[in-house]
PDB file of C-alpha atoms in Angstrom:
ATOM      1  CA  MET E 292      30.057  24.558   1.365  1.00 62.00           C
ATOM      2  CA  SER E 293      26.313  23.846   0.266  1.00 84.00           C
ATOM      3  CA  THR E 294      24.443  21.333   1.823  1.00 94.00           C
ATOM      4  CA  ILE E 295      21.622  19.292  -0.016  1.00 97.00           C
ATOM      5  CA  LYS E 296      18.467  19.648   1.164  1.00 97.00           C
ATOM      6  CA  ILE E 297      15.952  16.678   2.133  1.00 98.00           C
ATOM      7  CA  ALA E 298      12.502  16.265   2.744  1.00 97.00           C
ATOM      8  CA  LEU E 299      12.223  12.078   4.696  1.00 97.00           C
ATOM      9  CA  LEU E 300       8.758  10.997   4.166  1.00 97.00           C
ATOM     10  CA  ASP E 301       7.670   7.159   5.369  1.00 95.00           C
ATOM     11  CA  ASP E 302       4.608   5.893   7.675  1.00 94.00           C
ATOM     12  CA  HIS E 303       7.158   4.966  10.663  1.00 94.00           C
ATOM     13  CA  GLN E 304       8.551   7.214  13.242  1.00 95.00           C
ATOM     14  CA  ILE E 305      11.395   4.516  13.259  1.00 95.00           C
ATOM     15  CA  VAL E 306      12.152   4.609   9.492  1.00 94.00           C
ATOM     16  CA  LEU E 307      12.492   7.803  10.251  1.00 95.00           C
ATOM     17  CA  ASP E 308      15.288   8.383  13.133  1.00 95.00           C
ATOM     18  CA  GLY E 309      17.126   6.205  11.236  1.00 94.00           C
ATOM     19  CA  LEU E 310      17.933   7.715   8.159  1.00 95.00           C
ATOM     20  CA  LYS E 311      17.664  10.802   9.671  1.00 94.00           C
ATOM     21  CA  LEU E 312      20.801   9.553  12.352  1.00 94.00           C
ATOM     22  CA  LEU E 313      22.212   8.910   8.812  1.00 94.00           C
ATOM     23  CA  LEU E 314      22.032  11.102   7.391  1.00 95.00           C
ATOM     24  CA  SER E 315      23.141  13.491  10.661  1.00 93.00           C
ATOM     25  CA  THR E 316      26.791  12.181   9.931  1.00 93.00           C
ATOM     26  CA  ASP E 317      27.574  13.924   6.805  1.00 94.00           C
ATOM     27  CA  GLN E 318      27.726  17.260   6.780  1.00 93.00           C
ATOM     28  CA  ARG E 319      26.734  17.671   3.256  1.00 95.00           C
ATOM     29  CA  TYR E 320      22.995  16.862   3.720  1.00 97.00           C
ATOM     30  CA  ASP E 321      20.365  19.042   5.971  1.00 96.00           C
ATOM     31  CA  ILE E 322      16.974  17.344   6.504  1.00 96.00           C
ATOM     32  CA  ILE E 323      14.366  20.079   6.095  1.00 96.00           C
ATOM     33  CA  LEU E 324      11.392  18.191   5.890  1.00 96.00           C
ATOM     34  CA  GLU E 325       9.780  14.524   6.930  1.00 96.00           C
ATOM     35  CA  ASP E 326       6.667  13.603   7.771  1.00 96.00           C
ATOM     36  CA  THR E 327       4.864   9.870   8.307  1.00 95.00           C
ATOM     37  CA  HIS E 328       1.473  11.116   6.356  1.00 95.00           C
ATOM     38  CA  ALA E 329       1.390  11.336   3.168  1.00 94.00           C
ATOM     39  CA  LEU E 330      -0.972  13.579   3.057  1.00 94.00           C
ATOM     40  CA  TYR E 331       0.803  16.149   5.287  1.00 95.00           C
ATOM     41  CA  PHE E 332       4.231  16.152   3.441  1.00 96.00           C
ATOM     42  CA  LEU E 333       2.696  16.928  -0.154  1.00 95.00           C
ATOM     43  CA  GLU E 334       0.851  20.095   1.390  1.00 95.00           C
ATOM     44  CA  GLN E 335       4.223  21.329   2.714  1.00 95.00           C
ATOM     45  CA  LEU E 336       5.649  20.970  -0.019  1.00 94.00           C
ATOM     46  CA  LYS E 337       4.290  23.809  -0.813  1.00 92.00           C
ATOM     47  CA  THR E 338       6.117  25.251   1.544  1.00 93.00           C
ATOM     48  CA  SER E 339       9.548  23.958   1.360  1.00 91.00           C
ATOM     49  CA  THR E 340      12.047  22.972  -1.632  1.00 90.00           C
ATOM     50  CA  PRO E 341      14.378  19.926  -0.617  1.00 97.00           C
ATOM     51  CA  ASP E 342      16.717  18.584  -3.331  1.00 97.00           C
ATOM     52  CA  ILE E 343      14.911  15.672  -3.101  1.00 98.00           C
ATOM     53  CA  VAL E 344      12.209  13.617  -1.521  1.00 98.00           C
ATOM     54  CA  LEU E 345      13.044   9.860  -0.121  1.00 97.00           C
ATOM     55  CA  THR E 346       9.801   8.156   0.305  1.00 95.00           C
ATOM     56  CA  ASP E 347       8.523   5.450   1.352  1.00 94.00           C
ATOM     57  CA  ILE E 348       6.793   3.059  -1.474  1.00 90.00           C
ATOM     58  CA  MET E 349       4.117   0.511   0.302  1.00 88.00           C
ATOM     59  CA  MET E 350       2.087   3.492   3.255  1.00 89.00           C
ATOM     60  CA  PRO E 351      -1.470   3.578   4.434  1.00 84.00           C
ATOM     61  CA  ILE E 352      -3.864   5.984   2.764  1.00 84.00           C
ATOM     62  CA  LYS E 353      -1.544   8.099  -0.717  1.00 88.00           C
ATOM     63  CA  SER E 354       0.799   5.131  -1.161  1.00 88.00           C
ATOM     64  CA  GLY E 355       4.283   6.142  -2.375  1.00 88.00           C
ATOM     65  CA  TYR E 356       4.156   5.967  -7.161  1.00 90.00           C
ATOM     66  CA  GLU E 357       1.140   7.938  -5.257  1.00 93.00           C
ATOM     67  CA  VAL E 358       3.551  10.287  -3.993  1.00 95.00           C
ATOM     68  CA  ALA E 359       5.888  10.628  -6.644  1.00 95.00           C
ATOM     69  CA  LYS E 360       3.682  10.623  -8.920  1.00 94.00           C
ATOM     70  CA  HIS E 361       1.768  14.553  -7.406  1.00 95.00           C
ATOM     71  CA  ILE E 362       5.427  15.556  -6.969  1.00 96.00           C
ATOM     72  CA  LYS E 363       6.370  14.918 -10.811  1.00 95.00           C
ATOM     73  CA  GLU E 364       3.272  17.070 -11.636  1.00 95.00           C
ATOM     74  CA  HIS E 365       3.659  19.698  -9.200  1.00 96.00           C
ATOM     75  CA  PHE E 366       6.974  20.409  -8.124  1.00 96.00           C
ATOM     76  CA  PRO E 367       9.198  18.789 -11.059  1.00 94.00           C
ATOM     77  CA  HIS E 368      12.520  20.396 -10.080  1.00 94.00           C
ATOM     78  CA  ILE E 369      12.442  18.207  -6.692  1.00 97.00           C
ATOM     79  CA  ALA E 370      13.940  14.624  -7.453  1.00 97.00           C
ATOM     80  CA  VAL E 371      12.325  11.661  -5.693  1.00 97.00           C
ATOM     81  CA  ILE E 372      14.437   7.954  -4.773  1.00 97.00           C
ATOM     82  CA  ALA E 373      11.905   5.696  -3.306  1.00 95.00           C
ATOM     83  CA  LEU E 374      12.856   3.192  -0.593  1.00 93.00           C
ATOM     84  CA  SER E 375      11.108  -0.232  -0.268  1.00 89.00           C
ATOM     85  CA  MET E 376      11.015  -3.561   0.949  1.00 85.00           C
ATOM     86  CA  ASN E 377      11.430  -5.399  -2.298  1.00 76.00           C
ATOM     87  CA  GLY E 378      11.846  -4.232  -5.228  1.00 69.00           C
ATOM     88  CA  GLU E 379       9.623  -5.927  -7.183  1.00 74.00           C
ATOM     89  CA  GLY E 380       9.848  -5.034 -11.326  1.00 74.00           C
ATOM     90  CA  ASP E 381       6.069  -4.051 -12.386  1.00 76.00           C
ATOM     91  CA  LEU E 382       6.391  -1.130  -9.264  1.00 80.00           C
ATOM     92  CA  ALA E 383      10.053  -0.524  -9.915  1.00 85.00           C
ATOM     93  CA  TYR E 384       9.540  -0.451 -13.443  1.00 83.00           C
ATOM     94  CA  LYS E 385       5.987   2.270 -13.332  1.00 86.00           C
ATOM     95  CA  LEU E 386       8.334   4.561 -10.724  1.00 89.00           C
ATOM     96  CA  ILE E 387      10.726   4.157 -12.861  1.00 89.00           C
ATOM     97  CA  HIS E 388       9.644   4.609 -16.952  1.00 85.00           C
ATOM     98  CA  ASP E 389       6.064   6.857 -16.202  1.00 88.00           C
ATOM     99  CA  ILE E 390       6.962   8.399 -13.219  1.00 92.00           C
ATOM    100  CA  GLN E 391      10.398   8.785 -14.185  1.00 94.00           C
ATOM    101  CA  ILE E 392      11.884   8.852 -10.992  1.00 96.00           C
ATOM    102  CA  GLU E 393      15.701   9.513  -9.980  1.00 97.00           C
ATOM    103  CA  GLY E 394      16.818   7.688  -7.566  1.00 96.00           C
ATOM    104  CA  TYR E 395      15.301   3.616  -6.065  1.00 95.00           C
ATOM    105  CA  ILE E 396      16.666   2.043  -3.366  1.00 94.00           C
ATOM    106  CA  LEU E 397      15.593  -0.973  -0.555  1.00 92.00           C
ATOM    107  CA  LYS E 398      15.580  -0.456   2.568  1.00 90.00           C
ATOM    108  CA  THR E 399      18.449  -3.284   3.387  1.00 89.00           C
ATOM    109  CA  THR E 400      21.214  -0.467   1.849  1.00 90.00           C
ATOM    110  CA  ASP E 401      24.310  -0.005   3.726  1.00 92.00           C
ATOM    111  CA  ARG E 402      25.190   4.207   4.869  1.00 93.00           C
ATOM    112  CA  ASN E 403      27.282   3.554   2.218  1.00 94.00           C
ATOM    113  CA  GLU E 404      25.249   3.035  -0.900  1.00 95.00           C
ATOM    114  CA  LEU E 405      22.110   5.622   0.206  1.00 96.00           C
ATOM    115  CA  PHE E 406      25.347   8.834   0.202  1.00 97.00           C
ATOM    116  CA  ASN E 407      26.191   6.812  -2.660  1.00 96.00           C
ATOM    117  CA  CYS E 408      22.594   7.510  -4.396  1.00 97.00           C
ATOM    118  CA  ILE E 409      21.319  10.775  -3.190  1.00 97.00           C
ATOM    119  CA  ASN E 410      24.743  12.333  -4.059  1.00 96.00           C
ATOM    120  CA  GLU E 411      24.615  11.023  -7.650  1.00 97.00           C
ATOM    121  CA  VAL E 412      20.764  11.646  -7.685  1.00 97.00           C
ATOM    122  CA  TYR E 413      21.583  15.696  -6.649  1.00 97.00           C
ATOM    123  CA  LYS E 414      24.097  15.690  -9.335  1.00 96.00           C
ATOM    124  CA  GLY E 415      21.316  15.650 -12.143  1.00 95.00           C
ATOM    125  CA  LYS E 416      21.695  11.258 -12.789  1.00 96.00           C
ATOM    126  CA  THR E 417      19.349   8.659 -12.184  1.00 96.00           C
ATOM    127  CA  TYR E 418      20.476   5.661  -9.255  1.00 96.00           C
ATOM    128  CA  TYR E 419      18.769   2.170  -8.864  1.00 94.00           C
ATOM    129  CA  CYS E 420      19.764  -0.457  -6.881  1.00 92.00           C
ATOM    130  CA  ALA E 421      21.473  -3.786  -8.639  1.00 90.00           C
ATOM    131  CA  GLU E 422      18.851  -5.528  -7.396  1.00 89.00           C
ATOM    132  CA  VAL E 423      15.757  -2.805  -8.346  1.00 88.00           C
ATOM    133  CA  SER E 424      18.057  -3.013 -12.171  1.00 86.00           C
ATOM    134  CA  GLU E 425      18.065  -6.736 -12.069  1.00 85.00           C
ATOM    135  CA  GLN E 426      13.727  -6.891 -11.502  1.00 81.00           C
ATOM    136  CA  LEU E 427      13.027  -4.192 -13.881  1.00 81.00           C
ATOM    137  CA  GLN E 428      15.446  -6.313 -16.305  1.00 80.00           C
ATOM    138  CA  LEU E 429      13.352  -9.626 -15.547  1.00 77.00           C
ATOM    139  CA  PHE E 430       9.795  -7.684 -15.760  1.00 77.00           C
ATOM    140  CA  THR E 431      10.406  -5.927 -19.528  1.00 77.00           C
ATOM    141  CA  LYS E 432      12.151  -9.552 -20.801  1.00 75.00           C
ATOM    142  CA  THR E 433       8.543 -11.411 -18.658  1.00 73.00           C
ATOM    143  CA  GLN E 434       6.800  -8.083 -20.911  1.00 74.00           C
ATOM    144  CA  LYS E 435       7.814  -8.752 -24.003  1.00 73.00           C
ATOM    145  CA  GLU E 436       7.058 -12.994 -23.568  1.00 71.00           C
ATOM    146  CA  ASN E 437       3.932 -11.690 -22.443  1.00 70.00           C
ATOM    147  CA  GLU E 438       3.626  -9.827 -26.203  1.00 69.00           C
ATOM    148  CA  ILE E 439       5.152 -12.592 -27.791  1.00 71.00           C
ATOM    149  CA  LEU E 440       2.355 -14.703 -26.582  1.00 79.00           C
ATOM    150  CA  HIS E 441      -0.393 -12.183 -27.647  1.00 82.00           C
ATOM    151  CA  LEU E 442      -2.529 -12.656 -25.241  1.00 84.00           C
ATOM    152  CA  THR E 443      -5.579 -10.400 -24.999  1.00 84.00           C
ATOM    153  CA  ASN E 444      -7.436  -8.159 -21.792  1.00 81.00           C
ATOM    154  CA  ARG E 445     -10.244 -10.469 -22.165  1.00 88.00           C
ATOM    155  CA  GLU E 446      -8.080 -13.819 -21.879  1.00 90.00           C
ATOM    156  CA  ILE E 447      -6.333 -12.816 -18.782  1.00 87.00           C
ATOM    157  CA  GLU E 448      -9.013 -11.837 -17.245  1.00 89.00           C
ATOM    158  CA  ILE E 449     -10.579 -15.926 -17.790  1.00 92.00           C
ATOM    159  CA  ILE E 450      -6.552 -16.624 -16.860  1.00 92.00           C
ATOM    160  CA  GLN E 451      -6.948 -15.003 -13.395  1.00 90.00           C
ATOM    161  CA  CYS E 452     -10.480 -16.132 -12.858  1.00 93.00           C
ATOM    162  CA  ILE E 453      -9.086 -19.857 -13.278  1.00 93.00           C
ATOM    163  CA  ALA E 454      -6.270 -18.827 -11.114  1.00 92.00           C
ATOM    164  CA  LYS E 455      -9.099 -18.536  -8.404  1.00 92.00           C
ATOM    165  CA  ASN E 456     -11.031 -21.290  -9.438  1.00 92.00           C
ATOM    166  CA  LEU E 457     -13.605 -20.395 -10.689  1.00 93.00           C
ATOM    167  CA  SER E 458     -15.719 -22.754 -12.627  1.00 93.00           C
ATOM    168  CA  ASN E 459     -16.673 -21.599 -16.380  1.00 94.00           C
ATOM    169  CA  LYS E 460     -20.859 -20.448 -15.507  1.00 93.00           C
ATOM    170  CA  GLU E 461     -19.138 -18.861 -12.791  1.00 94.00           C
ATOM    171  CA  ILE E 462     -16.396 -17.235 -15.236  1.00 92.00           C
ATOM    172  CA  ALA E 463     -19.104 -16.271 -18.163  1.00 92.00           C
ATOM    173  CA  GLU E 464     -21.477 -14.814 -15.302  1.00 91.00           C
ATOM    174  CA  GLN E 465     -18.203 -12.622 -14.071  1.00 89.00           C
ATOM    175  CA  LEU E 466     -17.631 -11.322 -17.033  1.00 89.00           C
ATOM    176  CA  PHE E 467     -20.958 -10.642 -19.111  1.00 88.00           C
ATOM    177  CA  ILE E 468     -19.418 -13.883 -21.436  1.00 91.00           C
ATOM    178  CA  SER E 469     -21.547 -17.275 -22.380  1.00 90.00           C
ATOM    179  CA  GLU E 470     -20.091 -20.253 -21.263  1.00 92.00           C
ATOM    180  CA  ARG E 471     -19.551 -21.581 -25.107  1.00 92.00           C
ATOM    181  CA  THR E 472     -17.924 -18.117 -25.305  1.00 92.00           C
ATOM    182  CA  VAL E 473     -16.150 -18.788 -22.450  1.00 93.00           C
ATOM    183  CA  GLU E 474     -14.960 -22.259 -23.309  1.00 93.00           C
ATOM    184  CA  THR E 475     -13.437 -20.420 -26.795  1.00 93.00           C
ATOM    185  CA  HIS E 476     -10.874 -18.594 -24.702  1.00 92.00           C
ATOM    186  CA  ARG E 477      -9.863 -20.664 -23.006  1.00 93.00           C
ATOM    187  CA  LYS E 478      -9.498 -23.485 -25.582  1.00 92.00           C
ATOM    188  CA  ASN E 479      -7.085 -20.203 -27.079  1.00 92.00           C
ATOM    189  CA  ILE E 480      -5.098 -19.547 -23.284  1.00 92.00           C
ATOM    190  CA  PHE E 481      -3.567 -22.937 -23.559  1.00 92.00           C
ATOM    191  CA  ARG E 482      -3.214 -23.463 -27.052  1.00 90.00           C
ATOM    192  CA  LYS E 483      -1.338 -19.884 -27.473  1.00 89.00           C
ATOM    193  CA  THR E 484       0.975 -21.128 -23.941  1.00 88.00           C
ATOM    194  CA  ASN E 485       0.830 -24.366 -24.490  1.00 89.00           C
ATOM    195  CA  MET E 486       0.221 -25.748 -21.233  1.00 90.00           C
ATOM    196  CA  HIS E 487      -1.995 -28.529 -21.139  1.00 88.00           C
ATOM    197  CA  SER E 488      -3.556 -27.851 -17.626  1.00 91.00           C
ATOM    198  CA  ALA E 489      -5.429 -25.589 -14.944  1.00 91.00           C
ATOM    199  CA  LEU E 490      -2.210 -25.387 -12.199  1.00 91.00           C
ATOM    200  CA  ALA E 491       0.147 -25.620 -15.553  1.00 91.00           C
ATOM    201  CA  LEU E 492      -1.479 -22.032 -16.800  1.00 90.00           C
ATOM    202  CA  VAL E 493      -1.806 -20.205 -12.562  1.00 90.00           C
ATOM    203  CA  ASP E 494       1.870 -22.186 -12.651  1.00 90.00           C
ATOM    204  CA  PHE E 495       2.841 -19.927 -16.065  1.00 86.00           C
ATOM    205  CA  ALA E 496       0.461 -17.011 -15.360  1.00 86.00           C
ATOM    206  CA  LYS E 497       2.121 -15.736 -12.690  1.00 86.00           C
ATOM    207  CA  GLN E 498       6.287 -16.656 -13.513  1.00 81.00           C
ATOM    208  CA  ARG E 499       5.150 -14.034 -16.063  1.00 78.00           C
ATOM    209  CA  LYS E 500       3.531 -11.709 -13.896  1.00 75.00           C
ATOM    210  CA  ILE E 501       0.050 -12.359 -15.298  1.00 79.00           C
ATOM    211  CA  ILE E 502      -0.973 -12.159 -12.436  1.00 77.00           C
TER     212      ILE E 502
END
């Protein structure tokens, strides 16, 4: 029986130990590489031939996004499954649509879903857990709503400054524009969003992932 060769990357050794313990209960899986350091891991991929890489997302030095991007650019034959503590839509969107990883599951998943994800990805399919899929749909919907608002990049920058409680003068200095220009942008922002206070605008922007 052929085995599925797996490489594991997580900056916490205890997580690697847990994954190894889970995967060792099924003879279909063969862990051929593991590391807690992303740079060392990528270097070892040059001489290893895993079918699938299971990688953490939030890591120091090199993030899971950067690791996945590197793998897809240099080792396109290797499938990537992201392991994360959350399924935030913006991150999921970047990994799934920009990098085109094959799998995305949460670290809170159970043994059965982990195995199911690995098996589906090995077959050439994609697998994203329910929480990630929901967040991805919400993010996509929010993005479309933002596009309808027609907020410019400059207006988004000013909203971000407003969220930091900067005055018009401080915003003007930070963005190298005049106070009058800031005032004009603010009027346009409130008109487009139909908000009537800075506090309401900030809440609105947070809900739509603008800030």
